[in-house]
Amino acid sequence: MKLHARSRAALLRPGIAAARTHDGYPVLSEISLSHTSYGQHMPPPCANHPHMNTSSLIHRFEAIVGQRNVLTKDRKTAYYRSGFRSGFGGAVAVVFPTSLLEQWKVLQASVEANCAIIMQATKTGLTEGSCPSGFDYDRPVVIINVTRLKGLILLDGGKQVIAFPGTTLHELELELKKINRAPHAVIGSTTIGATVIGSVANNAGGALCKRGSSYTELSLFAQVDKAGKLNLVDHLGIKNLGDTPEDIFASLAAGTIRTEDLEDMDKLASDREYQHRIRNLDTDVPNRYNADPKRLHDVSGSAGKVAAFAVRVDTYPIPERKQVFILGTNDPTDFTKLRQHILTQFKELPDMCEYMNREIFNTAEKYGKDVFLSIKHLGTERLPRAYALKSSVEYLLNKVPFLPKFLPDLFLYYVSQLFPQHLPKRLLEYRDKFQYYLILVMSDEGIDEAETYLRETWSKHEGTDYFRCNQKEQEAALLHRFAAAGAAIRYQNLHQKTTEEVLALDIALLGNDLEWVEELPPEITEHLELALYYGHFMCHVFHQDYIFKKGTDLKAIKAKMLKRLDEKRAKYPAEHNVGHLYEADETLKQFYAVLDPTNTFNPGIGKTSKARIAPVSPEA
């Protein structure tokens, strides 16, 4: 098969973007126009090792990848030491390998120097899992950024693909479009630059109803065993790749894999079972959530506790037709009944079914307008570079004490208000008429099935209505849903003097939970300024963004809210991984410990210990 490689000349440092998929629909996102804490008055990157001489290690990195591919200066590494929405920490170097063999050699050098290693791609995660967390590590931290390791290999006529570490979902989508196929998953940050491997490592969720979170059981990765030795583990399921790391990397670089060499066809290369799972409304746990023990396997769900070199994933046929419907009601039980009917009676599941309430609609209309307009008028190819520039400017301006924080965000907001209304008339009419909305996307035979039900049953209910979108309306509806994800952050930026930081939760409810519209008690609402709700309705995965008044004890409020979710047997986070913001449950902690017994990779993830675990001799 042919190896499709992308240019390695430019490293995109994403801030926010979106793109239309192969069928013309914008990709939905949970990525926000968010801010990071870098640029504030932080300790230097090596503050936790002020007397450590790391020059020999840096020279070794430079000998492997070249001097230009090793960053050590504070200003140049700040972006990579920060998370997308929040998080910041120290690192002695950021290293950019340009081949799988270079990645292997950088790993070897880092392990031999007893470093903590953070594997990083394009930093689209929202829970601080792809950057250092603070400056209290017990050893030097090395960030290995894999965004220059581009390439994918089509297998068996494109029914599956092998993706290298820096290959993005958007690049995969564009390549598959040529053969009329679609990726195993479409997640919100697809065209911001989220990588295929990154989505698998984080069990990244998404809006698709017919396919679940990113998952595969077929991968090639490096891990450090309990004796402290770095090993390459080949679970790709391909014969004749080679017996040594060098041979395997050379075989993959050649890009020629015969169909007869494919093995392990019985192993999952995507969450193929999800469309059956989602129809079961009476399970004891939500039908998808990030730490589902059935979806933890090698690289899948690893959260950077191993170093992935390649994953093998499924592809799917592209639908011939798609249609977007907008549904409105003032009674959430109407949507409950509709969901139950679709999941139990429809022959064809929706492609997507996105929920918004009036508060998030209004907030996104005003505070997400620049995102909407940027995508529509600039195009998605230019946005990553544009927002990388924004991040750099923000980093510099945030160091000036008398300037307000996040000045570029404020500027973008005020400029966007100079433009005329960007939403179509019928969407605005529904906003005024209804409190709750669904964006229902159907394809092929499912279009007629859905329209028949909506016309003959749904619209007969008092207080409900729907309309079939034209091309302009469906594009606007999905772009608006995309912009909603950043609305809370932008609102808080504009009201930073009177509000606390955004408290953002993504939760998975039980399939039969009838109380999916939250009713908060007075002890919480008295401190609340704004509550925004949106999410993936058929999956019962919701994103809930709260903005509280200045002076509110967010830690206490969050504890109360999580306790309420525990009582409902909800799971959280639903699709963003635990990162450094959530505590991993015992199953997930054990999974991490098995993958990484010396705590070399991404230490501290899931609020675990950052401390190195001493290797155990083979004799012991």
Coordinates of C-alpha atoms in Angstrom, one line a residue:
M1 CA 0.0 0.0 0.0
K2 CA 1.0 3.6 -0.5
L3 CA 2.3 5.7 2.4
H4 CA 0.7 9.1 2.4
A5 CA 3.1 11.5 4.2
R6 CA 2.4 15.2 5.0
S7 CA 4.9 18.0 5.0
R8 CA 7.0 18.3 8.2
A9 CA 8.2 21.8 7.5
A10 CA 5.6 23.6 9.6
L11 CA 4.6 23.0 13.2
L12 CA 1.0 24.2 13.8
R13 CA 0.4 25.4 17.3
P14 CA -3.4 25.4 17.5
G15 CA -5.6 27.8 19.5
I16 CA -9.0 27.0 18.0
A17 CA -10.3 26.0 14.7
A18 CA -13.0 23.9 13.0
A19 CA -13.5 22.5 9.6
R20 CA -16.2 21.1 7.3
T21 CA -16.1 17.4 7.0
H22 CA -16.1 15.6 3.7
D23 CA -19.8 16.0 3.4
G24 CA -19.8 19.8 4.0
Y25 CA -20.9 19.7 7.6
P26 CA -18.8 21.6 10.2
V27 CA -17.2 19.3 12.8
L28 CA -18.6 19.8 16.2
S29 CA -16.3 20.6 19.1
E30 CA -15.9 20.7 22.8
I31 CA -12.9 23.0 22.3
S32 CA -13.3 26.5 23.7
L33 CA -11.8 29.9 23.0
S34 CA -10.0 29.2 26.2
H35 CA -7.1 30.7 27.9
T36 CA -4.1 29.2 29.5
S37 CA -2.1 30.4 32.5
Y38 CA 1.2 30.6 30.8
G39 CA 2.7 34.1 30.7
Q40 CA 1.9 34.8 34.3
H41 CA 4.6 35.2 36.8
M42 CA 5.7 31.5 37.0
P43 CA 8.9 29.9 38.2
P44 CA 11.4 29.1 35.5
P45 CA 11.0 25.7 33.7
C46 CA 13.7 24.1 35.8
A47 CA 12.8 25.6 39.2
N48 CA 12.4 22.1 40.6
H49 CA 16.0 21.3 39.8
P50 CA 17.9 24.5 40.2
H51 CA 21.3 22.9 40.5
M52 CA 20.9 20.1 38.0
N53 CA 23.3 20.2 35.0
T54 CA 21.2 19.1 32.1
S55 CA 23.6 20.3 29.4
S56 CA 24.8 16.8 28.5
L57 CA 21.3 15.6 28.1
I58 CA 20.4 18.6 25.9
H59 CA 23.5 17.9 23.7
R60 CA 22.4 14.3 23.3
F61 CA 18.9 15.4 22.2
E62 CA 20.5 17.8 19.7
A63 CA 22.7 15.1 18.3
I64 CA 19.6 12.9 17.7
V65 CA 17.2 15.4 16.3
G66 CA 19.3 18.5 15.5
Q67 CA 19.7 21.7 17.4
R68 CA 16.7 23.4 15.8
N69 CA 14.4 20.6 17.1
V70 CA 15.3 21.1 20.7
L71 CA 13.8 24.1 22.7
T72 CA 15.0 25.0 26.1
K73 CA 14.4 28.8 26.5
D74 CA 11.5 29.8 28.7
R75 CA 9.7 31.9 26.1
K76 CA 10.0 29.3 23.4
T77 CA 8.9 26.4 25.6
A78 CA 6.0 28.3 27.4
Y79 CA 3.4 27.3 24.8
Y80 CA 4.3 23.6 25.0
R81 CA 4.4 23.7 28.8
S82 CA 0.8 24.9 28.9
G83 CA -2.5 23.2 28.5
F84 CA -5.2 24.2 26.0
R85 CA -7.7 25.5 28.6
S86 CA -5.5 25.6 31.7
G87 CA -2.4 24.1 33.2
F88 CA 1.2 25.0 33.2
G89 CA 4.5 23.5 34.5
G90 CA 8.2 23.1 34.1
A91 CA 10.4 21.2 31.6
V92 CA 14.1 21.2 30.8
A93 CA 13.4 20.7 27.1
V94 CA 10.8 20.3 24.4
V95 CA 12.1 17.9 21.7
F96 CA 10.6 17.4 18.2
P97 CA 11.6 14.1 16.6
T98 CA 11.1 13.9 12.9
S99 CA 11.2 10.1 12.5
L100 CA 10.0 7.1 14.5
L101 CA 13.7 6.1 15.0
E102 CA 14.5 9.6 16.4
Q103 CA 11.5 9.3 18.8
W104 CA 12.9 5.9 20.0
K105 CA 16.4 7.4 20.5
V106 CA 15.0 10.4 22.4
L107 CA 13.0 8.1 24.6
Q108 CA 16.1 6.0 25.3
A109 CA 18.1 9.1 26.3
S110 CA 15.3 10.3 28.5
V111 CA 14.9 7.0 30.3
E112 CA 18.6 6.6 30.8
A113 CA 18.7 10.1 32.4
N114 CA 15.8 9.2 34.7
C115 CA 13.6 11.9 33.4
A116 CA 9.8 12.2 33.6
I117 CA 8.5 12.0 30.1
I118 CA 5.4 13.8 28.7
M119 CA 4.3 12.7 25.2
Q120 CA 2.6 15.6 23.5
A121 CA 0.9 16.1 20.2
T122 CA -1.3 19.2 19.4
K123 CA -2.5 19.9 23.0
T124 CA -6.2 19.9 22.2
G125 CA -7.2 18.1 25.4
L126 CA -9.1 20.2 27.9
T127 CA -8.0 18.6 31.2
E128 CA -4.3 19.5 31.3
G129 CA -3.2 16.0 30.4
S130 CA -0.7 16.9 27.7
C131 CA 1.5 19.4 29.6
P132 CA 3.5 19.4 32.9
S133 CA 1.5 20.2 36.0
G134 CA 3.4 22.6 38.3
F135 CA 7.0 22.6 39.2
D136 CA 7.2 20.0 42.0
Y137 CA 8.4 16.9 40.0
D138 CA 11.2 14.9 41.7
R139 CA 13.3 14.8 38.4
P140 CA 13.7 16.7 35.2
V141 CA 10.7 16.8 32.9
V142 CA 11.1 16.3 29.1
I143 CA 8.3 17.0 26.7
I144 CA 8.5 15.0 23.4
N145 CA 6.3 16.7 20.9
V146 CA 5.4 14.3 18.0
T147 CA 3.6 16.7 15.7
R148 CA 6.3 16.3 13.0
L149 CA 5.9 12.5 12.7
K150 CA 3.4 12.6 9.9
G151 CA 2.2 9.7 7.8
L152 CA -0.5 7.0 7.3
I153 CA -0.7 3.7 5.5
L154 CA -3.9 2.5 3.9
L155 CA -4.6 -1.2 4.5
D156 CA -6.7 -3.6 2.5
G157 CA -7.9 -0.9 0.0
G158 CA -8.5 1.6 2.8
K159 CA -10.7 -0.5 5.1
Q160 CA -8.2 0.2 7.8
V161 CA -5.3 2.5 8.2
I162 CA -2.1 2.8 10.2
A163 CA -1.5 6.3 11.6
F164 CA 1.8 7.7 12.9
P165 CA 2.0 9.8 16.0
G166 CA 1.7 13.2 14.3
T167 CA -1.0 12.3 11.8
T168 CA -4.2 14.3 12.6
L169 CA -7.7 13.2 12.3
H170 CA -8.3 15.9 9.7
E171 CA -5.4 14.7 7.6
L172 CA -6.8 11.2 7.8
E173 CA -10.3 12.5 6.9
L174 CA -8.9 14.3 3.8
E175 CA -7.0 11.2 2.7
L176 CA -9.9 8.9 3.1
K177 CA -12.2 11.3 1.2
K178 CA -10.3 10.3 -1.9
I179 CA -11.5 6.7 -1.6
N180 CA -15.0 7.7 -0.3
R181 CA -14.5 6.6 3.2
A182 CA -14.6 8.2 6.7
P183 CA -12.4 7.9 9.8
H184 CA -13.2 5.7 12.8
A185 CA -14.1 8.7 14.8
V186 CA -14.9 12.4 14.3
I187 CA -14.3 14.4 17.5
G188 CA -14.7 18.1 18.3
S189 CA -11.0 19.0 17.9
T190 CA -10.5 17.1 14.7
T191 CA -9.5 20.0 12.6
I192 CA -7.8 22.0 15.3
G193 CA -5.1 19.3 14.9
A194 CA -6.1 16.5 17.2
T195 CA -4.1 13.4 16.3
V196 CA -5.4 10.0 15.6
I197 CA -3.1 8.5 18.3
G198 CA -4.0 11.3 20.7
S199 CA -7.7 10.6 20.3
V200 CA -7.1 6.9 21.0
A201 CA -4.9 7.5 24.0
N202 CA -7.5 9.7 25.6
N203 CA -10.6 7.6 24.6
A204 CA -11.7 10.9 23.0
G205 CA -15.5 11.0 22.5
G206 CA -17.4 12.8 19.9
A207 CA -20.8 13.5 18.4
L208 CA -21.3 10.3 16.4
C209 CA -24.1 8.0 17.4
K210 CA -23.1 5.1 15.3
R211 CA -19.5 4.9 16.6
G212 CA -18.3 5.5 20.1
S213 CA -15.1 6.9 21.5
S214 CA -11.8 6.4 19.7
Y215 CA -10.5 2.9 20.4
T216 CA -8.3 0.2 19.0
E217 CA -6.6 -3.0 20.2
L218 CA -3.9 -2.8 17.5
S219 CA -0.9 -0.6 18.2
L220 CA 2.9 -0.2 18.4
F221 CA 4.2 1.5 21.6
A222 CA 7.1 1.8 23.9
Q223 CA 6.9 1.3 27.7
V224 CA 9.3 1.1 30.6
D225 CA 9.0 -2.1 32.5
K226 CA 9.3 -2.6 36.3
A227 CA 13.1 -3.1 35.8
G228 CA 13.4 0.3 34.3
K229 CA 14.0 -1.0 30.8
L230 CA 12.5 0.7 27.7
N231 CA 10.8 -1.9 25.5
L232 CA 9.0 -1.7 22.1
V233 CA 5.7 -3.6 22.2
D234 CA 4.4 -4.6 18.8
H235 CA 0.7 -5.3 18.9
L236 CA -0.1 -4.0 15.4
G237 CA -1.0 -7.5 14.1
I238 CA 1.1 -7.3 11.0
K239 CA 3.5 -10.1 9.9
N240 CA 7.1 -9.5 8.7
L241 CA 7.6 -6.0 10.1
G242 CA 10.9 -7.0 11.6
D243 CA 12.6 -8.2 14.8
T244 CA 14.2 -5.0 16.0
P245 CA 12.9 -1.5 16.6
E246 CA 15.1 -0.3 13.7
D247 CA 13.7 -2.9 11.3
I248 CA 10.1 -2.2 12.4
F249 CA 10.4 1.5 11.9
A250 CA 12.1 1.0 8.5
S251 CA 9.2 -1.2 7.4
L252 CA 6.6 1.3 8.5
A253 CA 8.5 4.1 6.8
A254 CA 8.5 2.2 3.6
G255 CA 4.8 2.2 3.7
T256 CA 4.3 -1.1 1.9
I257 CA 2.1 -3.6 3.8
R258 CA 0.5 -6.5 2.0
T259 CA -3.0 -7.5 2.7
E260 CA -2.0 -11.1 3.3
D261 CA 0.3 -9.9 6.1
L262 CA -2.6 -8.5 8.1
E263 CA -3.4 -10.5 11.2
D264 CA -5.7 -10.2 14.3
M265 CA -8.7 -9.3 12.2
D266 CA -10.9 -10.4 15.2
K267 CA -9.5 -7.6 17.3
L268 CA -11.3 -4.3 17.5
A269 CA -9.9 -1.4 15.6
S270 CA -12.8 1.0 16.5
D271 CA -15.7 0.9 18.9
R272 CA -17.8 -1.2 16.5
E273 CA -20.2 -2.3 19.3
Y274 CA -21.3 1.2 20.2
Q275 CA -24.4 1.5 18.0
H276 CA -25.8 -1.6 19.8
R277 CA -24.8 -0.4 23.3
I278 CA -26.4 3.0 22.8
R279 CA -29.8 1.4 22.2
N280 CA -29.8 -0.3 25.7
L281 CA -31.5 2.2 28.0
D282 CA -31.4 0.0 31.1
T283 CA -27.7 -0.5 31.9
D284 CA -26.2 0.1 35.3
V285 CA -23.6 2.4 33.9
P286 CA -23.6 5.0 31.1
N287 CA -23.2 3.7 27.6
R288 CA -20.0 5.5 27.1
Y289 CA -17.5 7.3 29.4
N290 CA -13.8 7.9 29.4
A291 CA -12.7 5.3 32.0
D292 CA -14.9 2.4 30.8
P293 CA -12.7 -0.6 31.8
K294 CA -13.9 -2.4 28.6
R295 CA -12.2 0.4 26.6
L296 CA -8.8 0.4 28.3
H297 CA -6.3 -1.6 26.2
D298 CA -2.6 -0.8 25.5
V299 CA -2.6 2.7 23.9
S300 CA -6.4 3.0 24.2
G301 CA -7.1 5.1 27.3
S302 CA -3.4 5.2 28.2
A303 CA -3.3 9.0 28.7
G304 CA 0.3 9.1 27.7
K305 CA 1.5 6.4 30.1
V306 CA 3.2 4.8 27.1
A307 CA 4.8 6.3 24.0
A308 CA 2.8 5.3 21.0
F309 CA 4.4 4.9 17.6
A310 CA 1.5 3.8 15.5
V311 CA -2.1 2.6 15.7
R312 CA -4.3 0.6 13.4
V313 CA -7.9 1.8 13.1
D314 CA -11.0 1.1 11.0
T315 CA -12.5 3.3 8.4
Y316 CA -16.2 3.5 7.3
P317 CA -18.1 4.2 4.1
I318 CA -19.3 7.8 3.6
P319 CA -23.1 8.2 3.5
E320 CA -24.5 9.3 0.2
R321 CA -26.9 11.8 1.7
K322 CA -27.2 13.8 4.9
Q323 CA -30.0 16.1 6.3
V324 CA -30.2 18.3 9.3
F325 CA -33.4 18.9 11.2
I326 CA -34.0 21.4 14.0
L327 CA -36.4 20.4 16.8
G328 CA -37.8 22.6 19.5
T329 CA -39.9 22.2 22.7
N330 CA -40.5 23.9 26.1
D331 CA -41.0 20.5 27.8
P332 CA -37.9 18.3 28.2
T333 CA -40.1 15.2 28.5
D334 CA -40.9 15.6 24.8
F335 CA -37.2 15.1 24.0
T336 CA -37.1 12.2 26.5
K337 CA -39.9 10.4 24.6
L338 CA -38.3 11.2 21.2
R339 CA -34.9 9.8 22.3
Q340 CA -36.6 6.6 23.6
H341 CA -38.5 6.1 20.4
I342 CA -35.4 6.7 18.1
L343 CA -33.2 4.4 20.1
T344 CA -35.7 1.6 20.4
Q345 CA -37.8 1.9 17.2
F346 CA -35.7 3.5 14.4
K347 CA -34.0 1.1 12.0
E348 CA -31.3 3.8 11.3
L349 CA -29.6 5.7 14.1
P350 CA -28.9 9.4 13.7
D351 CA -25.4 10.3 12.6
M352 CA -25.5 13.0 15.3
C353 CA -28.0 14.5 17.7
E354 CA -26.8 17.7 19.5
Y355 CA -28.6 19.4 22.4
M356 CA -28.7 23.1 23.4
N357 CA -30.8 25.1 25.8
R358 CA -31.8 28.7 25.3
E359 CA -29.1 30.1 27.7
I360 CA -26.2 28.5 25.7
F361 CA -27.9 29.6 22.4
N362 CA -28.0 33.2 23.6
T363 CA -24.5 33.1 25.1
A364 CA -23.0 31.6 22.0
E365 CA -24.8 34.0 19.7
K366 CA -23.1 36.9 21.5
Y367 CA -19.8 35.5 22.9
G368 CA -19.1 32.9 20.2
K369 CA -19.7 35.1 17.2
D370 CA -16.1 35.7 16.3
V371 CA -15.5 31.9 16.3
F372 CA -18.5 31.5 13.9
L373 CA -17.3 34.3 11.6
S374 CA -13.7 33.1 11.6
I375 CA -14.6 29.7 10.5
K376 CA -17.1 30.9 7.9
H377 CA -14.9 33.7 6.4
L378 CA -11.3 32.7 7.0
G379 CA -11.6 29.0 6.4
T380 CA -10.3 26.2 8.5
E381 CA -6.9 25.9 6.9
R382 CA -5.8 29.3 8.1
L383 CA -7.2 29.2 11.6
P384 CA -4.5 27.1 13.4
R385 CA -1.8 29.5 12.4
A386 CA -4.0 32.5 13.3
Y387 CA -4.7 31.3 16.8
A388 CA -1.1 30.2 17.3
L389 CA -0.2 33.9 16.7
K390 CA -3.0 34.8 19.1
S391 CA -1.5 32.6 21.8
S392 CA 1.9 34.1 21.3
V393 CA 0.6 37.7 21.6
E394 CA -1.5 36.7 24.6
Y395 CA 1.6 35.2 26.3
L396 CA 3.5 38.5 25.9
L397 CA 0.6 40.8 26.9
N398 CA -0.3 38.7 30.0
K399 CA 3.2 39.6 31.4
V400 CA 2.2 43.3 31.5
P401 CA 0.8 44.0 35.0
F402 CA -1.5 46.9 34.1
L403 CA -3.2 45.2 31.1
P404 CA -6.3 43.1 31.5
K405 CA -5.7 39.4 31.1
F406 CA -6.5 37.8 27.7
L407 CA -6.6 41.0 25.8
P408 CA -6.7 39.3 22.4
D409 CA -9.9 37.6 23.4
L410 CA -11.5 40.9 24.4
F411 CA -10.4 42.4 21.1
L412 CA -11.9 39.6 19.0
Y413 CA -15.2 39.9 20.9
Y414 CA -15.6 43.6 20.3
V415 CA -14.6 43.4 16.7
S416 CA -17.2 40.6 16.1
Q417 CA -20.0 42.9 17.5
L418 CA -19.4 45.2 14.5
F419 CA -20.7 42.6 12.1
P420 CA -24.4 42.1 11.3
Q421 CA -26.5 39.2 12.7
H422 CA -24.9 35.9 11.6
L423 CA -27.7 33.4 12.4
P424 CA -30.5 32.6 10.0
K425 CA -34.0 33.9 10.7
R426 CA -35.6 30.5 11.5
L427 CA -33.0 29.6 14.0
L428 CA -33.6 32.9 15.8
E429 CA -37.3 32.4 15.7
Y430 CA -36.9 29.0 17.4
R431 CA -34.7 30.6 20.0
D432 CA -37.5 32.9 20.9
K433 CA -40.2 30.3 20.8
F434 CA -38.5 27.4 22.6
Q435 CA -36.4 26.7 25.6
Y436 CA -34.8 23.4 24.4
Y437 CA -33.4 22.5 20.9
L438 CA -32.0 19.5 19.1
I439 CA -29.9 19.4 16.0
L440 CA -30.7 16.0 14.5
V441 CA -28.5 14.8 11.6
M442 CA -29.7 11.8 9.6
S443 CA -28.2 10.1 6.6
D444 CA -29.4 7.9 3.6
E445 CA -32.4 5.7 4.5
G446 CA -32.6 7.3 8.0
I447 CA -33.6 10.7 6.5
D448 CA -37.1 9.5 5.3
E449 CA -37.6 7.5 8.5
A450 CA -36.9 10.5 10.7
E451 CA -39.0 12.9 8.6
T452 CA -42.0 10.5 8.7
Y453 CA -41.8 10.3 12.4
L454 CA -41.3 14.1 12.9
R455 CA -44.2 14.9 10.6
E456 CA -46.7 12.3 11.7
T457 CA -45.9 12.0 15.4
W458 CA -43.5 14.6 16.9
S459 CA -45.1 17.7 15.4
K460 CA -48.5 16.5 16.6
H461 CA -47.5 17.0 20.2
E462 CA -48.6 20.3 21.7
G463 CA -45.8 22.7 22.1
T464 CA -43.3 21.0 19.7
D465 CA -42.2 21.8 16.2
Y466 CA -39.4 21.0 13.7
F467 CA -38.1 22.2 10.4
R468 CA -35.9 20.7 7.7
C469 CA -32.8 22.9 7.3
N470 CA -31.7 24.2 3.9
Q471 CA -27.9 24.3 3.2
K472 CA -27.4 27.7 4.8
E473 CA -29.4 26.8 8.0
Q474 CA -27.7 23.5 8.6
E475 CA -24.3 25.0 8.2
A476 CA -25.2 27.8 10.6
A477 CA -26.8 25.5 13.2
L478 CA -23.7 23.2 13.4
L479 CA -21.3 26.2 13.4
H480 CA -23.4 27.7 16.2
R481 CA -23.2 24.5 18.2
F482 CA -19.4 24.5 17.7
A483 CA -19.1 28.1 18.9
A484 CA -21.2 27.2 22.0
A485 CA -18.3 25.2 23.4
G486 CA -16.2 28.4 23.9
A487 CA -19.0 30.7 25.0
A488 CA -18.6 30.3 28.7
I489 CA -14.9 31.1 28.6
R490 CA -15.4 34.1 26.5
Y491 CA -18.2 35.4 28.8
Q492 CA -15.9 35.0 31.8
N493 CA -13.1 36.8 30.0
L494 CA -15.4 39.8 29.5
H495 CA -16.6 39.6 33.1
Q496 CA -13.4 38.6 34.8
K497 CA -13.7 41.3 37.5
T498 CA -17.1 40.0 38.7
T499 CA -16.9 36.3 38.1
E500 CA -14.8 33.3 39.0
E501 CA -13.1 31.0 36.5
V502 CA -15.5 28.7 34.5
L503 CA -16.4 25.4 36.2
A504 CA -16.8 23.0 33.3
L505 CA -18.1 19.5 33.7
D506 CA -18.6 16.8 31.0
I507 CA -20.8 14.0 32.3
A508 CA -22.3 10.8 31.1
L509 CA -25.8 10.0 32.5
L510 CA -27.5 6.6 32.7
G511 CA -29.4 5.8 29.5
N512 CA -32.7 5.8 31.5
D513 CA -32.1 8.9 33.5
L514 CA -35.2 11.0 33.0
E515 CA -33.9 14.0 35.0
W516 CA -31.3 15.0 32.4
V517 CA -32.3 18.7 32.8
E518 CA -30.5 19.7 36.0
E519 CA -32.3 21.5 38.8
L520 CA -29.7 22.9 41.2
P521 CA -30.5 23.6 44.9
P522 CA -30.6 27.1 46.3
E523 CA -27.2 26.8 48.1
I524 CA -25.7 26.6 44.6
T525 CA -27.9 28.9 42.6
E526 CA -27.4 31.8 45.0
H527 CA -23.8 32.0 43.9
L528 CA -24.5 31.2 40.2
E529 CA -24.4 33.8 37.4
L530 CA -24.8 31.6 34.4
A531 CA -25.4 27.9 33.7
L532 CA -25.0 26.6 30.2
Y533 CA -26.0 23.1 29.0
Y534 CA -25.3 21.4 25.7
G535 CA -24.2 17.9 24.6
H536 CA -24.6 14.7 22.7
F537 CA -28.3 13.8 23.4
M538 CA -28.6 10.2 22.2
C539 CA -25.4 9.3 24.1
H540 CA -26.7 11.2 27.2
V541 CA -23.3 12.9 27.4
F542 CA -23.7 16.5 28.5
H543 CA -21.3 19.5 28.8
Q544 CA -22.3 21.8 31.7
D545 CA -20.5 25.1 32.1
Y546 CA -21.1 27.2 35.2
I547 CA -20.0 30.8 35.9
F548 CA -20.1 31.8 39.5
K549 CA -20.0 35.2 41.1
K550 CA -16.7 36.6 42.3
G551 CA -15.8 35.2 45.7
T552 CA -17.5 31.9 45.3
D553 CA -15.7 28.9 46.8
L554 CA -15.4 26.9 43.6
K555 CA -13.7 24.0 45.3
A556 CA -16.6 23.6 47.7
I557 CA -19.2 24.1 44.9
K558 CA -17.5 21.5 42.7
A559 CA -17.5 19.0 45.5
K560 CA -21.2 19.4 46.0
M561 CA -21.9 19.1 42.3
L562 CA -19.8 16.0 41.9
K563 CA -21.6 14.4 44.9
R564 CA -24.9 15.0 43.2
L565 CA -23.6 13.3 40.1
D566 CA -22.3 10.4 42.1
E567 CA -25.8 9.9 43.6
K568 CA -27.2 9.7 40.0
R569 CA -24.6 7.1 39.1
A570 CA -23.2 9.4 36.4
K571 CA -19.7 9.1 35.2
Y572 CA -17.2 12.0 34.7
P573 CA -15.3 13.1 32.8
A574 CA -17.3 11.6 30.0
E575 CA -14.9 12.1 27.1
H576 CA -12.0 14.4 28.0
N577 CA -10.0 12.0 30.1
V578 CA -9.0 12.8 33.7
G579 CA -5.9 14.8 33.0
H580 CA -4.7 16.7 36.0
L581 CA -8.2 18.0 36.9
Y582 CA -10.0 14.8 37.9
E583 CA -9.0 11.9 40.2
A584 CA -8.8 8.6 38.4
D585 CA -10.8 5.8 39.8
E586 CA -9.1 2.6 41.1
T587 CA -9.6 0.7 37.9
L588 CA -7.9 3.5 35.9
K589 CA -5.1 3.9 38.4
Q590 CA -4.4 0.1 38.2
F591 CA -4.4 0.3 34.4
Y592 CA -1.8 3.2 34.5
A593 CA 0.3 1.2 37.0
V594 CA 0.5 -1.8 34.8
L595 CA 1.4 0.2 31.7
D596 CA 4.0 2.3 33.6
P597 CA 5.2 0.6 36.7
T598 CA 8.1 3.1 37.3
N599 CA 5.9 6.1 36.8
T600 CA 8.1 7.4 34.0
F601 CA 5.4 8.7 31.6
N602 CA 3.1 11.6 32.4
P603 CA 3.5 11.3 36.2
G604 CA 0.7 12.7 38.3
I605 CA -2.1 12.1 35.8
G606 CA -5.4 11.5 37.4
K607 CA -4.1 13.1 40.6
T608 CA -1.8 10.2 41.2
S609 CA 1.7 10.6 42.6
K610 CA 4.4 12.4 40.6
A611 CA 7.2 10.5 42.3
R612 CA 9.4 8.1 40.5
I613 CA 9.0 4.4 41.5
A614 CA 12.3 2.7 41.8
P615 CA 12.9 -0.1 39.3
V616 CA 12.9 -3.6 40.6
S617 CA 15.9 -5.8 39.5
P618 CA 14.9 -8.8 37.3
E619 CA 16.2 -11.2 40.1
A620 CA 13.7 -9.7 42.5

